Coordinates of C-alpha atoms in Angstrom, one line a residue:
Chain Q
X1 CA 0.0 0.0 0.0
X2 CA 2.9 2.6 0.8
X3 CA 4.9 1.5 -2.0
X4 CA 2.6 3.4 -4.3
X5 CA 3.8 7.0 -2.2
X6 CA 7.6 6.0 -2.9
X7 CA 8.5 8.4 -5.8
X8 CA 11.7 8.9 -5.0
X9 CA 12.3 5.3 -5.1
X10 CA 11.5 5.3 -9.4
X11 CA 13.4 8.3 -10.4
X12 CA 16.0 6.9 -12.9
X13 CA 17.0 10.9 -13.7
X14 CA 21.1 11.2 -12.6
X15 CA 21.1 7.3 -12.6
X16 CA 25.2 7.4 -13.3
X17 CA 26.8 4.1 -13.0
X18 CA 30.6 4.2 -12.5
X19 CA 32.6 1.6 -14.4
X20 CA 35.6 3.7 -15.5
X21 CA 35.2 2.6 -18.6
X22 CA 36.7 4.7 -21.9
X23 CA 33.0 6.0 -22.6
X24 CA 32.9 7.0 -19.1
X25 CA 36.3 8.7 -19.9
X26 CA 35.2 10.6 -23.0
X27 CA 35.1 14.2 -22.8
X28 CA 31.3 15.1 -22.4
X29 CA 31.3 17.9 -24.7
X30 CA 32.8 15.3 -27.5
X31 CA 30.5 12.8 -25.8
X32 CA 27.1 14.4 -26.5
X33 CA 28.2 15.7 -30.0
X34 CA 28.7 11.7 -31.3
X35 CA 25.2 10.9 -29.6
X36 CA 23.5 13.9 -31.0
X37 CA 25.3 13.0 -34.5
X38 CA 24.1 9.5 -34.1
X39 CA 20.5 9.9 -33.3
X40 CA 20.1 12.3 -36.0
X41 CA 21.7 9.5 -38.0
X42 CA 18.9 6.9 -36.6
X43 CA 16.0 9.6 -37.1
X44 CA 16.9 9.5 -41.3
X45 CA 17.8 6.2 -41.9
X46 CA 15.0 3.6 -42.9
X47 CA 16.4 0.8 -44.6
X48 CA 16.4 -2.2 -43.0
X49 CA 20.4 -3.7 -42.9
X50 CA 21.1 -0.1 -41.9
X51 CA 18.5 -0.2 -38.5
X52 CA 20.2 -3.9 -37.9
X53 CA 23.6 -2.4 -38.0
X54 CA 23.1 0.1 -35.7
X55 CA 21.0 -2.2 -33.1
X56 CA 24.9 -4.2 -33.5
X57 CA 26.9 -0.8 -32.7
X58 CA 24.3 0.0 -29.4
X59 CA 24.8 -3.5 -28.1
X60 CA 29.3 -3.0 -29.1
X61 CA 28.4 0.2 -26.9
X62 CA 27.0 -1.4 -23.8
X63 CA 30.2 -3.7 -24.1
X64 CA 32.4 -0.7 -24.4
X65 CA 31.3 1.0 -21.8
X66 CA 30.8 -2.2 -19.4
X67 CA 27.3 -1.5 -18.9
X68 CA 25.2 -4.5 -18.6
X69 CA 22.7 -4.8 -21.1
X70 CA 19.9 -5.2 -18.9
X71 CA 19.6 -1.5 -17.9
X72 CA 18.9 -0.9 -21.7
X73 CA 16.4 -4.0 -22.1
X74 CA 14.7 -2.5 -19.3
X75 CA 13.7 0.6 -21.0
X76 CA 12.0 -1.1 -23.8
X77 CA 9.5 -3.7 -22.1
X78 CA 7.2 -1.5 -20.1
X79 CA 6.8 0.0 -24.2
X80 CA 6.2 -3.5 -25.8
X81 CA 2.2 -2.7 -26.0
X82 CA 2.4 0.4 -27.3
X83 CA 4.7 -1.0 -29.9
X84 CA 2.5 -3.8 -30.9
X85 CA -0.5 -1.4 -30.9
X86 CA 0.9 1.2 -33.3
X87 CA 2.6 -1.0 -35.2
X88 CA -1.1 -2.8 -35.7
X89 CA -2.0 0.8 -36.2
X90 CA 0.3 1.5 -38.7
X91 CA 0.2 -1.4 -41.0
X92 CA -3.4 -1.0 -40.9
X93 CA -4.0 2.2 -42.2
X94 CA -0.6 3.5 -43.4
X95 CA -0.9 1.2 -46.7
X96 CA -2.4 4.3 -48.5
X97 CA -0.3 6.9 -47.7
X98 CA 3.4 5.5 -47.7
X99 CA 3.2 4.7 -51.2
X100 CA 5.1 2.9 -53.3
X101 CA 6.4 -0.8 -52.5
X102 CA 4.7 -4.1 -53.5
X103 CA 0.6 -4.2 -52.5
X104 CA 0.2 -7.9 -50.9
X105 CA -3.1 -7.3 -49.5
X106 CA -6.5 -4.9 -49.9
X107 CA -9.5 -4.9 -48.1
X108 CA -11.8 -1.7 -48.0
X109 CA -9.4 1.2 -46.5
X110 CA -6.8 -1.4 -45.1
X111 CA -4.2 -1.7 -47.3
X112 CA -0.5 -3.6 -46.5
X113 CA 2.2 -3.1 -49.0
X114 CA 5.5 -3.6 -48.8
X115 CA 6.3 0.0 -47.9
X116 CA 4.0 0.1 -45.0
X117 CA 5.9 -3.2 -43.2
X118 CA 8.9 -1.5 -44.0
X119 CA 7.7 1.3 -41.9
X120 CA 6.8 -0.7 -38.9
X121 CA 9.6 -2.7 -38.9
X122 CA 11.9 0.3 -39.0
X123 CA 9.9 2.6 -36.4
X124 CA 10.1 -0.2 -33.6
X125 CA 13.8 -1.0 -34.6
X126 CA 14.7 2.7 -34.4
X127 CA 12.8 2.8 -31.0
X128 CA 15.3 0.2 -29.7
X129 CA 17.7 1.7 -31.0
X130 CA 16.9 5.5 -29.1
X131 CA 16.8 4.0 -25.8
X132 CA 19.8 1.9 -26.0
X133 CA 21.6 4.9 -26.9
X134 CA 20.1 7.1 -24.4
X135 CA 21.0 5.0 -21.8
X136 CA 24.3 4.1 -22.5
X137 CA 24.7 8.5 -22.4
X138 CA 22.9 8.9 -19.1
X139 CA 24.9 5.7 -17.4
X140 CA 27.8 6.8 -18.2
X141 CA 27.3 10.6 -17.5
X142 CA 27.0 12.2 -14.6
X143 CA 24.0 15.1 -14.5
X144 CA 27.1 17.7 -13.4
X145 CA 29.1 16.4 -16.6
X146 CA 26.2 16.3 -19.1
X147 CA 25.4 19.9 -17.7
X148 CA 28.9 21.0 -18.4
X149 CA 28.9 19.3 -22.0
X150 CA 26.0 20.9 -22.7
X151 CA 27.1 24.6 -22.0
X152 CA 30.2 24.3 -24.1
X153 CA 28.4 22.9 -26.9
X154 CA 26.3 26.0 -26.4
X155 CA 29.4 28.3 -26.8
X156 CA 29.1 29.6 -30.0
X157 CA 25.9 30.8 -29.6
X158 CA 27.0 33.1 -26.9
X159 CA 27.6 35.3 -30.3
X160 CA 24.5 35.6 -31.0
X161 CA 23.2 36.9 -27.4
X162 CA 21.5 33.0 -26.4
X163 CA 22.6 33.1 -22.9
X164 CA 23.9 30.1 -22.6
X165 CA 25.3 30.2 -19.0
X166 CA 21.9 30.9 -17.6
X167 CA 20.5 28.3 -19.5
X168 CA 22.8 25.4 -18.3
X169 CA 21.7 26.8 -14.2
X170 CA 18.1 26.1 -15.3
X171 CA 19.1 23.0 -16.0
X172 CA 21.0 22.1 -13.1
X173 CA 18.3 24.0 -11.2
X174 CA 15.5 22.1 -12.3
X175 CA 17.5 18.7 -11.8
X176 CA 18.3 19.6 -8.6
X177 CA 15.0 20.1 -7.6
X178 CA 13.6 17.1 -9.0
X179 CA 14.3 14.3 -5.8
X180 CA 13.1 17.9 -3.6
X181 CA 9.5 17.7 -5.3
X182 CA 9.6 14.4 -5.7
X183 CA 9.6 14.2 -1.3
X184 CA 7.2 17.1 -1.0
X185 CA 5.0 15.2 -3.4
X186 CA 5.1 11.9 -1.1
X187 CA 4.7 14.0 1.9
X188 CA 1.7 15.7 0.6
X189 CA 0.5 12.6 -0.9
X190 CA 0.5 11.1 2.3
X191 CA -0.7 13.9 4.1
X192 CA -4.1 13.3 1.6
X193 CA -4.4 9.7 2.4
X194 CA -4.4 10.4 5.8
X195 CA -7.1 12.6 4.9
X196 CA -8.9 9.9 3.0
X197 CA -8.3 10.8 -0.1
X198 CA -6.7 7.7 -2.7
X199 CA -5.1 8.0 -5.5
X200 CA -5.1 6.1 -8.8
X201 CA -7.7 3.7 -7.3
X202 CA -10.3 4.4 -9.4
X203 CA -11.2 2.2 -12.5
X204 CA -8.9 3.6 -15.3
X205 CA -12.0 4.6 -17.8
X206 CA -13.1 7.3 -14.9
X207 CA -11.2 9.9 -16.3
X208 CA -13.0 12.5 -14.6
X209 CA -12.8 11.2 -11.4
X210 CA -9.0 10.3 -11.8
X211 CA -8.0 14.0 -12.8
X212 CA -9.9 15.1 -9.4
X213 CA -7.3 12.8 -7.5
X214 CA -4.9 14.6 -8.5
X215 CA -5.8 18.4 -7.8
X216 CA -5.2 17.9 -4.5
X217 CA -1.6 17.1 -4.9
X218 CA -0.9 19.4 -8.0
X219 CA -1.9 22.8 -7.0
X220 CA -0.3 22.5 -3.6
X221 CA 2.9 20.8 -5.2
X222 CA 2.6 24.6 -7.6
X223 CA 2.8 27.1 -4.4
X224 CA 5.3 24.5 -2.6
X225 CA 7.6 25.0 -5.6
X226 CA 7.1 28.8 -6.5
X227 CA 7.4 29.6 -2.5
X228 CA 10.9 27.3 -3.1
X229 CA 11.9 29.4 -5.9
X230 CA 10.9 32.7 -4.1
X231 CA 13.6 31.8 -1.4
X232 CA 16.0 30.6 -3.8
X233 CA 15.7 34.0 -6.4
X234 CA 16.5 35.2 -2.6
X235 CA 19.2 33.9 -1.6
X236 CA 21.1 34.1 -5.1
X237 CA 20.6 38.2 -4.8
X238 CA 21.6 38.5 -1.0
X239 CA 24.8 36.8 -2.4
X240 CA 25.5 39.1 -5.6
X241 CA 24.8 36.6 -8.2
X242 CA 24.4 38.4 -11.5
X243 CA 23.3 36.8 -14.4
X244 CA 25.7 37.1 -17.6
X245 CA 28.6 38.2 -15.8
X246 CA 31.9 36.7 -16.9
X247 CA 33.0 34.1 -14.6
X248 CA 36.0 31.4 -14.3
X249 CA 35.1 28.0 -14.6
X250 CA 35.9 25.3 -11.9
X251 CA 35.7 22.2 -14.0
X252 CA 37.9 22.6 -17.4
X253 CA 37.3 19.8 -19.7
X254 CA 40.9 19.1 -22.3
X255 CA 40.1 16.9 -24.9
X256 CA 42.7 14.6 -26.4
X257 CA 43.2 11.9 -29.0
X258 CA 40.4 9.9 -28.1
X259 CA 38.1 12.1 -27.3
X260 CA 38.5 12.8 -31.5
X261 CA 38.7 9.4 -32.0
X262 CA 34.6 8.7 -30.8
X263 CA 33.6 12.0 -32.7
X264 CA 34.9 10.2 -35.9
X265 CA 34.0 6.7 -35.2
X266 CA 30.8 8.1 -34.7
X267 CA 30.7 9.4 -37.8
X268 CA 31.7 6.6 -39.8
X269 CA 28.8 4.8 -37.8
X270 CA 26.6 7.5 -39.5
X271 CA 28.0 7.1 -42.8
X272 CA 27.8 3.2 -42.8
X273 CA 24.0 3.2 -41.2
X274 CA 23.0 5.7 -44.4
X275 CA 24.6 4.4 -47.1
X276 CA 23.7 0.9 -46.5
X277 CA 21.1 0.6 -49.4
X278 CA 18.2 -1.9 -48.4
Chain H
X1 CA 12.9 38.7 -22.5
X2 CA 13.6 42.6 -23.3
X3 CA 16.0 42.6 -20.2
X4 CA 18.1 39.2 -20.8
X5 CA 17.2 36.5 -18.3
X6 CA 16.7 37.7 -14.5
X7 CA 17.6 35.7 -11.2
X8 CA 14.2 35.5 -11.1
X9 CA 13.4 34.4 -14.7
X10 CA 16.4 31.9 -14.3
X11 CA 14.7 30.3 -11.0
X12 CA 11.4 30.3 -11.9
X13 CA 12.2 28.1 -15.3
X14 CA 14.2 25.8 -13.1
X15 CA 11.5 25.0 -10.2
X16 CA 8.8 24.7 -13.2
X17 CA 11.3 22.8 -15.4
X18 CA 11.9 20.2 -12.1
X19 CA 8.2 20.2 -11.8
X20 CA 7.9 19.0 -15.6
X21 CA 10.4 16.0 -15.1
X22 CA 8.8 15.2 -11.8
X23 CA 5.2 14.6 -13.4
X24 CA 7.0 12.8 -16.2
X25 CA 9.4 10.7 -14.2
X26 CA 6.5 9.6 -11.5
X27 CA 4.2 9.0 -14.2
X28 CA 1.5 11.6 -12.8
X29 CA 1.4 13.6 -15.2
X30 CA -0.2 11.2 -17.3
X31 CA -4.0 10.7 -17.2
X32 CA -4.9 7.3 -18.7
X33 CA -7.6 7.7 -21.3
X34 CA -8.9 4.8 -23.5
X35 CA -7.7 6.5 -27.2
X36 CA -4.2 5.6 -29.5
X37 CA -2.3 8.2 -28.0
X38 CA -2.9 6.3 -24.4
X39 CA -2.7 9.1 -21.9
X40 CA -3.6 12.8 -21.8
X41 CA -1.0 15.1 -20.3
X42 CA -0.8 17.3 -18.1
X43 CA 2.9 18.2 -18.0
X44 CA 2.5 20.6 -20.6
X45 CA 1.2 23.2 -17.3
X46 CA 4.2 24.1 -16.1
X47 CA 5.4 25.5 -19.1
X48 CA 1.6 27.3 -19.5
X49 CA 2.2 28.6 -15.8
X50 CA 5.9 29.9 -16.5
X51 CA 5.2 31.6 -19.7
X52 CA 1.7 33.9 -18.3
X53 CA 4.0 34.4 -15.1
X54 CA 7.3 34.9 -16.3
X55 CA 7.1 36.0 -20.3
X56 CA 7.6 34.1 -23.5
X57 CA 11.5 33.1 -23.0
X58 CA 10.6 30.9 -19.8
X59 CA 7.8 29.5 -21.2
X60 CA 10.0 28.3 -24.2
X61 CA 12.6 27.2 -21.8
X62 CA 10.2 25.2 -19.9
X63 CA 8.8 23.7 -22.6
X64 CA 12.4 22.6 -24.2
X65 CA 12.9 20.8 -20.8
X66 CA 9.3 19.1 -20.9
X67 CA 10.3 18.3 -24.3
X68 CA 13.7 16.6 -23.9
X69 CA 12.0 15.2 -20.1
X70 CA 9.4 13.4 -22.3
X71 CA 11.8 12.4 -25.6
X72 CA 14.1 10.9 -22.9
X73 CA 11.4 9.1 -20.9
X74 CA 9.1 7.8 -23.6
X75 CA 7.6 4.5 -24.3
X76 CA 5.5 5.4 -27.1
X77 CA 7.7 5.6 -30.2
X78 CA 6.2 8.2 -31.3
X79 CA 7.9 10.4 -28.4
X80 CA 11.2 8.7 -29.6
X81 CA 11.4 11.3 -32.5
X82 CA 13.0 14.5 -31.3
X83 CA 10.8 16.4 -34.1
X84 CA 7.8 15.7 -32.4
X85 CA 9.0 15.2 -28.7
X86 CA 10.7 18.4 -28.4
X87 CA 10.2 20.9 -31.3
X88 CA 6.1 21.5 -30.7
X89 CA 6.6 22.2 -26.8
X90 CA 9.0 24.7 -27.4
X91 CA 5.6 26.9 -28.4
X92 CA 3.5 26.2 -25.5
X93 CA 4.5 29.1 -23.3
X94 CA 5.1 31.6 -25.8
X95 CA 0.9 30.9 -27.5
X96 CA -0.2 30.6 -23.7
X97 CA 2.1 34.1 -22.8
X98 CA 0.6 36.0 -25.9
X99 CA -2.9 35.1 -25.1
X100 CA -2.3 36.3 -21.2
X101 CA -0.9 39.8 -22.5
X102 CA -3.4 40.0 -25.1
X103 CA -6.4 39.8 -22.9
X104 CA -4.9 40.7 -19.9
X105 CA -6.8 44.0 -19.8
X106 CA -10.3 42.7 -20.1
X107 CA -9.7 40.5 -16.7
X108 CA -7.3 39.3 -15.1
X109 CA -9.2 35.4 -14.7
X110 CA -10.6 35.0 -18.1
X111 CA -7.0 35.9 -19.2
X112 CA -5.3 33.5 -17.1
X113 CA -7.9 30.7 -18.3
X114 CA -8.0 31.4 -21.6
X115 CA -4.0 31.4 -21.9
X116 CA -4.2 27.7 -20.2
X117 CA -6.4 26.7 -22.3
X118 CA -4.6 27.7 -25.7
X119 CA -1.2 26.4 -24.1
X120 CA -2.7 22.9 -24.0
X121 CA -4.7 23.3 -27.3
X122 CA -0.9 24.2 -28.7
X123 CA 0.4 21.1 -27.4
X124 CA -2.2 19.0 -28.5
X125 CA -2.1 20.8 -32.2
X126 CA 1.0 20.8 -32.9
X127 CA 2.6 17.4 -31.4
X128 CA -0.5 15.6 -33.5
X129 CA 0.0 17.5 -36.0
X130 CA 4.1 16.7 -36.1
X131 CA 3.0 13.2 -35.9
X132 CA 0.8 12.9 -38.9
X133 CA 3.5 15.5 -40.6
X134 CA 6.4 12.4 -39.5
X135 CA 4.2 9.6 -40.6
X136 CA 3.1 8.1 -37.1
X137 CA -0.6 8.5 -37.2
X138 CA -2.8 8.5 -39.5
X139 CA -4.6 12.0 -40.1
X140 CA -8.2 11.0 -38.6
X141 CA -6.8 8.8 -35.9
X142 CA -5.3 11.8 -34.7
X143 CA -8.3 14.3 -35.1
X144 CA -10.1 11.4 -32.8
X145 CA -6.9 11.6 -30.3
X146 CA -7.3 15.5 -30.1
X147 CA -11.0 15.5 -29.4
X148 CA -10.8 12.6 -27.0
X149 CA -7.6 13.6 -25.1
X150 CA -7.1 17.2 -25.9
X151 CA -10.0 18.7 -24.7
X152 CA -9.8 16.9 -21.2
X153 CA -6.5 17.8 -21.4
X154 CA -7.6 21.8 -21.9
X155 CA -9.9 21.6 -19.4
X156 CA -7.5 20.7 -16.5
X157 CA -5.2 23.0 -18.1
X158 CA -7.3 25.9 -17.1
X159 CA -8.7 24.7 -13.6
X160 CA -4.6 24.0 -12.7
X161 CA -3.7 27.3 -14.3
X162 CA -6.0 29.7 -12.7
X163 CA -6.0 27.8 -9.1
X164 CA -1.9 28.6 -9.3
X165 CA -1.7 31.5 -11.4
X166 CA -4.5 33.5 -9.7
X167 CA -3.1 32.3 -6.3
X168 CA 0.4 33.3 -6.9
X169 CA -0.5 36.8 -8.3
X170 CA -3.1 36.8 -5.3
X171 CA -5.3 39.5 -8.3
X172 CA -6.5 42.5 -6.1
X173 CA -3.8 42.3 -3.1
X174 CA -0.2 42.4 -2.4
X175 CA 2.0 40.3 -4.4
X176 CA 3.5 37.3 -2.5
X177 CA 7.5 37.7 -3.7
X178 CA 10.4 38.1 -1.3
X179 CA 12.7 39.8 -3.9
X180 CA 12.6 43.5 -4.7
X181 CA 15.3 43.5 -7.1
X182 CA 13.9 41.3 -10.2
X183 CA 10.9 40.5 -11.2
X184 CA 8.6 43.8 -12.7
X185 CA 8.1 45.5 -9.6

């Protein structure tokens, strides 16, 4: 009965697991320009061989970086129904509109050609894919590192006024703050319950009465966070913090051979996953 | 954002941003609703809530981290595509912060609700629309998913909107913030 009050206890966010392995090693700047140039690389490519290949390199990546495979796997089965569903979905109705491809079958609007299994196959491959990649970057990053990474990729566009250091403190703001809520939350949950009230108890087609459960715990968790903020907004002023002012940095990041190595290795991976043909 | 970004603009996007991930992460920002889109949202809010309190920039900032939050999180493939994960949230504030300053004048409530009720409606739009754009869903599948889903999710839009917003800004009294050096005072 309590379990279902344990937030804290499900928040993968930060989840960092320390192997020391040469991923974990990687410059994060160089880091999160190979995933970025990767997933961009997954998000175009739609041939089958190509999605295979790079299912192989996310797998050669968990090995890399000694991270067991498991912690990916886990990502994808709580999405194996909606996968089935759209993909249903898909092959259903999609027959029509991605055209082209070999018809096999037609029945009234339901249509399956060879394009529209092609486009099934690839979207669930490709959604493997995403989270094995996204794992392996948030296992072997730490929030503080991918924070960092994030504001020197930023850099250039410091030219063109985006302030990029402010940015990066949202960010580390609003992850720090994530476990805080996340207690509040369970406090005030509790607090409710105690009260009465329950939560997500009600049959899942009561959609009205469902959203009511949760006023109760949203509004308040609001005011808790803005009254949070207004003592933080205070404390930053009483100690002179000005936004945009040029500051050192504590943590300087030196990249070296093979730091260039994964940008390019990354890029062959790219090359190779597009130009495979089928 | 005439001013660059404020200690309090900076804060404000960060406590609303956690808030984001926190419905996300926990799951309880999802309402379960029997349609092919599975759940209404309601973590689009906090970027509604930043953008009416805090102006346009926030609101965009908020709804980038709602947008990577839910492109990093997902379990519908659909959310595995940055293009529709992150690009249509980034609008949420800024259509939800127009509306507020547009109507502003007229009252104070009825712009409040009426700016929650197009930041959802923006969400809704503009992710279904980026899906049918990408290829995901099929164009009346996802006219059914915005009737079914979208407008529940509008409606507790502008009930959590006004409760906050109008309790925040506490309309006809003091205001409730500390500082006296950000902020438009």
């Amino acid at each position: 009965m309590s379990a279902e009050f344990e937030l804290t206890r499900n928040i993968t966010i930060g989840q960092y697991l320390p192997t020391g392995s040469i991923v974990h090693r990687l410059d994060p700047r160089f880091k999160l320009a190979a995933f970025i140039i990767m997933i961009l690389a997954i998000a175009i490519c739609n041939t089958y061989v190509g999605n295979i290949f790079a299912i192989l390199v996310c797998m050669w990546l968990f090995q890399v970086s000694k991270i067991p495979i498991h912690y990916g796997v886990s990502g994808i089965k709580p999405a194996i129904p909606f996968i089935i569903i759209l993909a249903v979905l898909q092959l259903l109705f999609y027959g029509g509109i991605a055209n082209g491809g070999t018809v096999y079958f037609e029945y009234g609007f339901v249509t399956i050609t060879s394009e529209s299994i092609r486009l099934v196959l690839v979207s669930a491959m490709r959604f493997v894919e995403v989270i094995f990649l996204s794992s392996v970057l948030t296992l072997s990053t730490s929030t503080t590192e991918l924070t960092h990474g994030m504001e020197r990729l930023m850099g250039p566009l410091e030219k063109v006024k985006f302030p990029v250091h402010a940015f990066a403190l949202i960010i580390t703001i609003a992850i720090r703050f994530v476990p805080t809520f996340a207690m509040e939350m369970e406090k005030m949950m509790k607090a409710q319950a105690s009260r009465g009230a329950d939560f997500g108890t009600g049959e899942w087609w009561r959609i009205v009465r469902r959203t009511k459960d949760m006023f109760p715990i949203i509004i308040p968790l609001f005011n808790v966070a803005l009254a949070r903020a207004e003592d933080l907004i205070l404390a930053m002023e009483a100690r002179c913090y000005v936004p945009g002012a040029s500051r050192t940095r504590f943590a300087h990041y030196t990249a070296n051979s093979k730091d260039y190595v994964a940008i390019v290795v990354s890029i062959v991976i790219s090359a190779v996953m597009l130009g495979i043909p089928w | 954002m005439e001013k660059g970004l404020t200690v309090r603009k900076i804060v404000i996007a960060g406590v609303l941003g956690a808030i984001a991930i926190l419905l996300g992460v926990t799951r309880l920002g999802y309402i379960p609703v029997p349609t092919a889109a599975g759940n209404a949202t309601i973590m689009h809010i906090p970027a509604v809530i930043g953008g009416i309190m805090e102006g346009w920039g926030v609101g965009m900032i908020i709804g980038l981290i709602f947008g990577v939050s839910s492109f990093l999180n997902a379990t519908v493939p659909l959310f595995k595509d940055p293009l529709v994960a992150i690009l249509p949230r980034l609008f949420i504030g800024v259509t939800a912060y127009l509306t507020y300053v547009g109507l502003k004048n007229v009252n104070q409530y009825v712009a409040i609700g009426v700016a929650g009720f197009v930041g959802a409606m923006t969400n809704t739009i503009l992710v279904l629309g980026m899906a049918v754009i990408r290829g995901y869903m099929a164009p009346g599948v996802a006219a059914t998913v915005a009737i079914t889903s979208g407008l529940p999710e509008a409606v507790v839009s502008v009930i959590v909107t006004l409760a906050v917003v109008a309790a925040w800004k506490k309309i006809g009294s003091a205001g409730k913030q500390k500082s006296k050096i950000s902020g438009d005072f």
